[in-house]
Amino acid sequence: ILNVEQSPQSLHVQEGDSTNFTCSFPSSNFYALHWYRWETAKSPEALFVMTLNGDEKKKGRISATLNTKEGYSYLYIKGSQPEDSATYLCASQYNNNDMRFGAGTRLTVKP
Amino acid sequence: DAGITQSPRHKVTETGTPVTLRCHQTENHRYMYWYRQDPGHGLRLIHYSYGVKDTDKGEVSDGYSVSRSKTEDFLLTLESATSSQTSVYFCAISPRTGIEQGELFFGEGSRLTVL
């Protein structure tokens, strides 16, 4: 069973706070790990793809790390802003077409 | 803009009726996917296509069929809709291959309610 777990389910932070959430995935047959950002009433948008153990990716104030040996990835947001409010999805890819998504972490940033 | 449109965007139907959702892309990408999204679950793959008339099952394919007679259109059909198929359906395309094939571009979703 290729369950991808994300924690916490939801998170409320104040503007300016830094925050992070976790994605756990089965590490056997791992191919790639994806993070998506999903704003309310919009479609999910790709943030990062990571493949190698120890990979780190950064886009502005958002960064992600990957540990394929223990099967987890962290997403960090530095200095959260209200526009960062969204659901953040991770997905573990096991071959070209087998992607398993977590249920997401819903982030709310209060002004 | 990945040029993906889904139709209809909203549909209410009754149990036992057939329903077809359409996904149209303007970019002629090879790979197209249908996902469903339910509260408490991640996006779950229903079926995908890797070319005209080439399709395969995903994680939750029971009760669904698909067709792809043209590169630009990928149809999802519920032959006899059930209440458990009430969901939001997302079409996605992948413009890349290999490891980056998982970088998906999603349509805006089709909300289906089966009464």
PDB file of C-alpha atoms in Angstrom:
ATOM      1  CA  ILE A   1       0.000   0.000   0.000  1.00  0.00           C
ATOM      2  CA  LEU A   2       1.533   3.289  -1.103  1.00  0.00           C
ATOM      3  CA  ASN A   3       0.091   5.657   1.516  1.00  0.00           C
ATOM      4  CA  VAL A   4       1.389   9.183   1.568  1.00  0.00           C
ATOM      5  CA  GLU A   5       0.750  10.956   4.854  1.00  0.00           C
ATOM      6  CA  GLN A   6       0.898  14.687   5.486  1.00  0.00           C
ATOM      7  CA  SER A   7       0.946  16.455   8.814  1.00  0.00           C
ATOM      8  CA  PRO A   8      -0.510  18.524  10.212  1.00  0.00           C
ATOM      9  CA  GLN A   9      -3.868  18.453   8.430  1.00  0.00           C
ATOM     10  CA  SER A  10      -4.278  22.172   9.032  1.00  0.00           C
ATOM     11  CA  LEU A  11      -2.221  24.985  10.415  1.00  0.00           C
ATOM     12  CA  HIS A  12      -2.994  28.563  11.412  1.00  0.00           C
ATOM     13  CA  VAL A  13      -0.095  30.996  11.736  1.00  0.00           C
ATOM     14  CA  GLN A  14       0.343  34.740  12.070  1.00  0.00           C
ATOM     15  CA  GLU A  15       1.765  36.831   9.274  1.00  0.00           C
ATOM     16  CA  GLY A  16       5.533  36.820   9.580  1.00  0.00           C
ATOM     17  CA  ASP A  17       5.766  33.419  11.276  1.00  0.00           C
ATOM     18  CA  SER A  18       7.873  30.724   9.709  1.00  0.00           C
ATOM     19  CA  THR A  19       6.319  27.304   9.430  1.00  0.00           C
ATOM     20  CA  ASN A  20       6.938  23.816   8.148  1.00  0.00           C
ATOM     21  CA  PHE A  21       5.005  20.670   7.387  1.00  0.00           C
ATOM     22  CA  THR A  22       5.814  17.060   6.744  1.00  0.00           C
ATOM     23  CA  CYS A  23       5.170  14.532   4.010  1.00  0.00           C
ATOM     24  CA  SER A  24       5.847  10.845   4.759  1.00  0.00           C
ATOM     25  CA  PHE A  25       5.942   8.238   2.035  1.00  0.00           C
ATOM     26  CA  PRO A  26       6.992   4.611   1.556  1.00  0.00           C
ATOM     27  CA  SER A  27      10.631   4.721   0.526  1.00  0.00           C
ATOM     28  CA  SER A  28      10.685   1.450  -1.423  1.00  0.00           C
ATOM     29  CA  ASN A  29      10.493   1.860  -5.210  1.00  0.00           C
ATOM     30  CA  PHE A  30      10.721   5.628  -4.785  1.00  0.00           C
ATOM     31  CA  TYR A  31      11.056   7.629  -7.980  1.00  0.00           C
ATOM     32  CA  ALA A  32      10.338  11.290  -7.205  1.00  0.00           C
ATOM     33  CA  LEU A  33       8.604  13.548  -4.692  1.00  0.00           C
ATOM     34  CA  HIS A  34       6.428  16.455  -5.760  1.00  0.00           C
ATOM     35  CA  TRP A  35       5.026  19.395  -3.844  1.00  0.00           C
ATOM     36  CA  TYR A  36       1.978  21.280  -5.116  1.00  0.00           C
ATOM     37  CA  ARG A  37       0.288  24.442  -3.927  1.00  0.00           C
ATOM     38  CA  TRP A  38      -3.497  24.549  -4.156  1.00  0.00           C
ATOM     39  CA  GLU A  39      -5.334  27.802  -3.585  1.00  0.00           C
ATOM     40  CA  THR A  40      -9.049  27.766  -2.906  1.00  0.00           C
ATOM     41  CA  ALA A  41     -11.143  27.824  -6.093  1.00  0.00           C
ATOM     42  CA  LYS A  42      -8.081  27.199  -8.239  1.00  0.00           C
ATOM     43  CA  SER A  43      -6.199  24.157  -9.508  1.00  0.00           C
ATOM     44  CA  PRO A  44      -3.123  22.609  -7.902  1.00  0.00           C
ATOM     45  CA  GLU A  45       0.130  24.127  -9.160  1.00  0.00           C
ATOM     46  CA  ALA A  46       3.494  22.397  -9.079  1.00  0.00           C
ATOM     47  CA  LEU A  47       6.078  23.835  -6.691  1.00  0.00           C
ATOM     48  CA  PHE A  48       8.966  21.380  -6.612  1.00  0.00           C
ATOM     49  CA  VAL A  49      10.086  17.987  -7.824  1.00  0.00           C
ATOM     50  CA  MET A  50      12.882  16.235  -5.976  1.00  0.00           C
ATOM     51  CA  THR A  51      14.514  12.913  -6.681  1.00  0.00           C
ATOM     52  CA  LEU A  52      17.761  12.474  -4.775  1.00  0.00           C
ATOM     53  CA  ASN A  53      18.283  11.886  -1.090  1.00  0.00           C
ATOM     54  CA  GLY A  54      19.338  15.177   0.447  1.00  0.00           C
ATOM     55  CA  ASP A  55      17.826  17.270  -2.350  1.00  0.00           C
ATOM     56  CA  GLU A  56      16.852  20.797  -1.379  1.00  0.00           C
ATOM     57  CA  LYS A  57      14.776  23.106  -3.538  1.00  0.00           C
ATOM     58  CA  LYS A  58      13.905  26.754  -2.988  1.00  0.00           C
ATOM     59  CA  LYS A  59      11.487  29.185  -4.580  1.00  0.00           C
ATOM     60  CA  GLY A  60      11.361  32.569  -2.901  1.00  0.00           C
ATOM     61  CA  ARG A  61      10.386  32.069   0.732  1.00  0.00           C
ATOM     62  CA  ILE A  62       9.403  28.441   0.215  1.00  0.00           C
ATOM     63  CA  SER A  63      11.872  25.587   0.373  1.00  0.00           C
ATOM     64  CA  ALA A  64      11.727  21.807   0.585  1.00  0.00           C
ATOM     65  CA  THR A  65      14.024  18.982   1.596  1.00  0.00           C
ATOM     66  CA  LEU A  66      13.978  15.284   0.842  1.00  0.00           C
ATOM     67  CA  ASN A  67      15.089  12.188   2.737  1.00  0.00           C
ATOM     68  CA  THR A  68      14.487   9.124   0.587  1.00  0.00           C
ATOM     69  CA  LYS A  69      16.089   6.682   3.012  1.00  0.00           C
ATOM     70  CA  GLU A  70      13.613   7.374   5.785  1.00  0.00           C
ATOM     71  CA  GLY A  71      10.777   8.438   3.493  1.00  0.00           C
ATOM     72  CA  TYR A  72       9.981  12.032   4.363  1.00  0.00           C
ATOM     73  CA  SER A  73      10.053  15.524   2.941  1.00  0.00           C
ATOM     74  CA  TYR A  74       9.675  18.869   4.694  1.00  0.00           C
ATOM     75  CA  LEU A  75       8.220  22.038   3.229  1.00  0.00           C
ATOM     76  CA  TYR A  76       9.291  25.281   4.876  1.00  0.00           C
ATOM     77  CA  ILE A  77       7.778  28.728   4.506  1.00  0.00           C
ATOM     78  CA  LYS A  78       9.801  31.607   5.878  1.00  0.00           C
ATOM     79  CA  GLY A  79       7.993  34.750   6.989  1.00  0.00           C
ATOM     80  CA  SER A  80       4.490  33.577   6.032  1.00  0.00           C
ATOM     81  CA  GLN A  81       2.247  36.036   4.215  1.00  0.00           C
ATOM     82  CA  PRO A  82      -1.551  35.936   3.824  1.00  0.00           C
ATOM     83  CA  GLU A  83      -1.083  35.071   0.140  1.00  0.00           C
ATOM     84  CA  ASP A  84       0.669  31.854   1.231  1.00  0.00           C
ATOM     85  CA  SER A  85      -2.690  30.595   2.511  1.00  0.00           C
ATOM     86  CA  ALA A  86      -3.408  27.447   0.523  1.00  0.00           C
ATOM     87  CA  THR A  87      -3.408  23.688   0.754  1.00  0.00           C
ATOM     88  CA  TYR A  88       0.005  22.171   0.179  1.00  0.00           C
ATOM     89  CA  LEU A  89      -0.027  18.720  -1.390  1.00  0.00           C
ATOM     90  CA  CYS A  90       2.800  16.290  -1.656  1.00  0.00           C
ATOM     91  CA  ALA A  91       2.839  13.364  -4.049  1.00  0.00           C
ATOM     92  CA  SER A  92       5.187  10.430  -4.207  1.00  0.00           C
ATOM     93  CA  GLN A  93       5.884   9.123  -7.684  1.00  0.00           C
ATOM     94  CA  TYR A  94       6.673   5.424  -8.101  1.00  0.00           C
ATOM     95  CA  ASN A  95       6.978   5.221 -11.844  1.00  0.00           C
ATOM     96  CA  ASN A  96       6.140   7.455 -14.772  1.00  0.00           C
ATOM     97  CA  ASN A  97       2.400   7.258 -14.167  1.00  0.00           C
ATOM     98  CA  ASP A  98       1.929   6.156 -10.561  1.00  0.00           C
ATOM     99  CA  MET A  99       1.622   9.223  -8.334  1.00  0.00           C
ATOM    100  CA  ARG A 100       0.175   8.934  -4.849  1.00  0.00           C
ATOM    101  CA  PHE A 101      -1.003  12.167  -3.281  1.00  0.00           C
ATOM    102  CA  GLY A 102      -1.288  12.984   0.379  1.00  0.00           C
ATOM    103  CA  ALA A 103      -4.457  14.624   1.681  1.00  0.00           C
ATOM    104  CA  GLY A 104      -2.666  17.947   2.063  1.00  0.00           C
ATOM    105  CA  THR A 105      -1.868  20.488   4.763  1.00  0.00           C
ATOM    106  CA  ARG A 106      -4.201  23.476   4.789  1.00  0.00           C
ATOM    107  CA  LEU A 107      -2.297  26.610   5.782  1.00  0.00           C
ATOM    108  CA  THR A 108      -4.054  29.774   6.910  1.00  0.00           C
ATOM    109  CA  VAL A 109      -1.938  32.867   7.461  1.00  0.00           C
ATOM    110  CA  LYS A 110      -3.664  35.550   9.525  1.00  0.00           C
ATOM    111  CA  PRO A 111      -2.758  39.205   8.895  1.00  0.00           C
TER     112      PRO A 111
ATOM    113  CA  ASP B   1      -1.829  28.598 -18.723  1.00  0.00           C
ATOM    114  CA  ALA B   2      -1.650  24.922 -19.662  1.00  0.00           C
ATOM    115  CA  GLY B   3      -4.657  25.192 -22.001  1.00  0.00           C
ATOM    116  CA  ILE B   4      -6.834  22.649 -20.222  1.00  0.00           C
ATOM    117  CA  THR B   5     -10.590  23.010 -20.093  1.00  0.00           C
ATOM    118  CA  GLN B   6     -13.038  20.700 -18.404  1.00  0.00           C
ATOM    119  CA  SER B   7     -16.745  20.432 -19.098  1.00  0.00           C
ATOM    120  CA  PRO B   8     -19.174  20.539 -17.534  1.00  0.00           C
ATOM    121  CA  ARG B   9     -17.804  22.397 -14.508  1.00  0.00           C
ATOM    122  CA  HIS B  10     -20.803  21.472 -12.400  1.00  0.00           C
ATOM    123  CA  LYS B  11     -23.323  18.668 -12.803  1.00  0.00           C
ATOM    124  CA  VAL B  12     -26.079  17.226 -10.674  1.00  0.00           C
ATOM    125  CA  THR B  13     -27.456  13.888 -11.756  1.00  0.00           C
ATOM    126  CA  GLU B  14     -29.427  10.969 -10.402  1.00  0.00           C
ATOM    127  CA  THR B  15     -28.239   7.522  -9.422  1.00  0.00           C
ATOM    128  CA  GLY B  16     -28.146   5.153 -12.371  1.00  0.00           C
ATOM    129  CA  THR B  17     -27.767   7.763 -15.088  1.00  0.00           C
ATOM    130  CA  PRO B  18     -24.727   7.883 -17.383  1.00  0.00           C
ATOM    131  CA  VAL B  19     -22.397  10.858 -17.110  1.00  0.00           C
ATOM    132  CA  THR B  20     -19.523  11.942 -19.338  1.00  0.00           C
ATOM    133  CA  LEU B  21     -16.921  14.509 -18.375  1.00  0.00           C
ATOM    134  CA  ARG B  22     -14.717  16.025 -21.021  1.00  0.00           C
ATOM    135  CA  CYS B  23     -11.161  17.242 -20.793  1.00  0.00           C
ATOM    136  CA  HIS B  24      -9.784  19.260 -23.663  1.00  0.00           C
ATOM    137  CA  GLN B  25      -6.185  20.397 -24.095  1.00  0.00           C
ATOM    138  CA  THR B  26      -4.767  22.782 -26.655  1.00  0.00           C
ATOM    139  CA  GLU B  27      -1.118  21.714 -26.479  1.00  0.00           C
ATOM    140  CA  ASN B  28      -1.209  18.148 -27.916  1.00  0.00           C
ATOM    141  CA  HIS B  29       0.530  16.582 -24.938  1.00  0.00           C
ATOM    142  CA  ARG B  30       0.695  12.821 -24.905  1.00  0.00           C
ATOM    143  CA  TYR B  31      -0.164  12.108 -21.284  1.00  0.00           C
ATOM    144  CA  MET B  32      -3.558  12.944 -19.813  1.00  0.00           C
ATOM    145  CA  TYR B  33      -5.028  11.924 -16.469  1.00  0.00           C
ATOM    146  CA  TRP B  34      -8.306  11.866 -14.596  1.00  0.00           C
ATOM    147  CA  TYR B  35      -8.222  12.256 -10.810  1.00  0.00           C
ATOM    148  CA  ARG B  36     -10.944  12.508  -8.209  1.00  0.00           C
ATOM    149  CA  GLN B  37     -10.625  14.538  -5.037  1.00  0.00           C
ATOM    150  CA  ASP B  38     -12.610  13.759  -1.906  1.00  0.00           C
ATOM    151  CA  PRO B  39     -12.428  15.251   1.589  1.00  0.00           C
ATOM    152  CA  GLY B  40      -9.780  13.521   3.678  1.00  0.00           C
ATOM    153  CA  HIS B  41      -8.219  11.901   0.660  1.00  0.00           C
ATOM    154  CA  GLY B  42      -5.526  13.043  -1.657  1.00  0.00           C
ATOM    155  CA  LEU B  43      -6.079  13.213  -5.360  1.00  0.00           C
ATOM    156  CA  ARG B  44      -6.613   9.654  -6.570  1.00  0.00           C
ATOM    157  CA  LEU B  45      -5.912   8.529 -10.113  1.00  0.00           C
ATOM    158  CA  ILE B  46      -8.860   7.030 -11.977  1.00  0.00           C
ATOM    159  CA  HIS B  47      -7.468   6.426 -15.462  1.00  0.00           C
ATOM    160  CA  TYR B  48      -4.763   7.854 -17.617  1.00  0.00           C
ATOM    161  CA  SER B  49      -3.888   7.957 -21.291  1.00  0.00           C
ATOM    162  CA  TYR B  50      -0.537   7.859 -23.019  1.00  0.00           C
ATOM    163  CA  GLY B  51      -1.790   8.434 -26.540  1.00  0.00           C
ATOM    164  CA  VAL B  52      -4.772   8.143 -28.852  1.00  0.00           C
ATOM    165  CA  LYS B  53      -6.671   4.981 -27.915  1.00  0.00           C
ATOM    166  CA  ASP B  54      -4.003   4.121 -25.327  1.00  0.00           C
ATOM    167  CA  THR B  55      -5.369   4.155 -21.796  1.00  0.00           C
ATOM    168  CA  ASP B  56      -4.727   2.386 -18.522  1.00  0.00           C
ATOM    169  CA  LYS B  57      -6.329   2.041 -15.116  1.00  0.00           C
ATOM    170  CA  GLY B  58      -5.363   3.972 -12.057  1.00  0.00           C
ATOM    171  CA  GLU B  59      -5.852   3.444  -8.375  1.00  0.00           C
ATOM    172  CA  VAL B  60      -9.664   3.852  -8.324  1.00  0.00           C
ATOM    173  CA  SER B  61     -10.884   2.814 -11.786  1.00  0.00           C
ATOM    174  CA  ASP B  62     -13.909   0.684 -10.847  1.00  0.00           C
ATOM    175  CA  GLY B  63     -17.122   2.198 -12.195  1.00  0.00           C
ATOM    176  CA  TYR B  64     -15.332   4.442 -14.688  1.00  0.00           C
ATOM    177  CA  SER B  65     -14.324   4.144 -18.308  1.00  0.00           C
ATOM    178  CA  VAL B  66     -12.334   6.493 -20.511  1.00  0.00           C
ATOM    179  CA  SER B  67     -11.787   7.147 -24.168  1.00  0.00           C
ATOM    180  CA  ARG B  68      -9.295   9.123 -26.179  1.00  0.00           C
ATOM    181  CA  SER B  69     -10.125   9.254 -29.876  1.00  0.00           C
ATOM    182  CA  LYS B  70      -8.207  12.492 -30.439  1.00  0.00           C
ATOM    183  CA  THR B  71      -5.015  13.779 -28.858  1.00  0.00           C
ATOM    184  CA  GLU B  72      -6.769  16.822 -27.476  1.00  0.00           C
ATOM    185  CA  ASP B  73      -9.758  15.149 -25.805  1.00  0.00           C
ATOM    186  CA  PHE B  74      -9.910  12.703 -22.917  1.00  0.00           C
ATOM    187  CA  LEU B  75     -13.388  11.620 -21.838  1.00  0.00           C
ATOM    188  CA  LEU B  76     -14.338  10.109 -18.495  1.00  0.00           C
ATOM    189  CA  THR B  77     -17.609   8.160 -18.401  1.00  0.00           C
ATOM    190  CA  LEU B  78     -19.622   6.918 -15.476  1.00  0.00           C
ATOM    191  CA  GLU B  79     -21.859   4.300 -17.104  1.00  0.00           C
ATOM    192  CA  SER B  80     -24.293   4.253 -14.186  1.00  0.00           C
ATOM    193  CA  ALA B  81     -23.546   6.917 -11.628  1.00  0.00           C
ATOM    194  CA  THR B  82     -23.673   6.075  -7.918  1.00  0.00           C
ATOM    195  CA  SER B  83     -23.697   8.356  -4.888  1.00  0.00           C
ATOM    196  CA  SER B  84     -20.142   7.236  -4.049  1.00  0.00           C
ATOM    197  CA  GLN B  85     -19.033   8.911  -7.256  1.00  0.00           C
ATOM    198  CA  THR B  86     -20.044  12.320  -5.958  1.00  0.00           C
ATOM    199  CA  SER B  87     -16.723  14.097  -6.089  1.00  0.00           C
ATOM    200  CA  VAL B  88     -14.649  16.775  -7.752  1.00  0.00           C
ATOM    201  CA  TYR B  89     -12.941  15.457 -10.851  1.00  0.00           C
ATOM    202  CA  PHE B  90      -9.704  16.919 -12.128  1.00  0.00           C
ATOM    203  CA  CYS B  91      -8.129  16.392 -15.472  1.00  0.00           C
ATOM    204  CA  ALA B  92      -4.371  16.809 -15.730  1.00  0.00           C
ATOM    205  CA  ILE B  93      -1.772  16.772 -18.438  1.00  0.00           C
ATOM    206  CA  SER B  94       1.931  16.149 -18.283  1.00  0.00           C
ATOM    207  CA  PRO B  95       4.090  17.968 -20.793  1.00  0.00           C
ATOM    208  CA  ARG B  96       7.239  16.127 -19.738  1.00  0.00           C
ATOM    209  CA  THR B  97       8.532  12.581 -19.666  1.00  0.00           C
ATOM    210  CA  GLY B  98      10.536  10.486 -17.246  1.00  0.00           C
ATOM    211  CA  ILE B  99      10.884  11.675 -13.692  1.00  0.00           C
ATOM    212  CA  GLU B 100       9.455  15.087 -14.538  1.00  0.00           C
ATOM    213  CA  GLN B 101       6.317  13.425 -15.901  1.00  0.00           C
ATOM    214  CA  GLY B 102       4.898  13.813 -12.424  1.00  0.00           C
ATOM    215  CA  GLU B 103       4.837  17.581 -12.816  1.00  0.00           C
ATOM    216  CA  LEU B 104       1.180  17.819 -13.699  1.00  0.00           C
ATOM    217  CA  PHE B 105      -0.901  20.717 -14.916  1.00  0.00           C
ATOM    218  CA  PHE B 106      -4.486  20.529 -13.770  1.00  0.00           C
ATOM    219  CA  GLY B 107      -7.783  21.706 -15.160  1.00  0.00           C
ATOM    220  CA  GLU B 108     -10.186  23.675 -13.010  1.00  0.00           C
ATOM    221  CA  GLY B 109     -12.187  20.671 -11.883  1.00  0.00           C
ATOM    222  CA  SER B 110     -15.691  19.350 -12.483  1.00  0.00           C
ATOM    223  CA  ARG B 111     -17.942  19.043  -9.466  1.00  0.00           C
ATOM    224  CA  LEU B 112     -20.321  16.090  -9.823  1.00  0.00           C
ATOM    225  CA  THR B 113     -23.176  15.418  -7.434  1.00  0.00           C
ATOM    226  CA  VAL B 114     -25.060  12.132  -7.715  1.00  0.00           C
ATOM    227  CA  LEU B 115     -28.383  12.169  -5.877  1.00  0.00           C
TER     228      LEU B 115
END
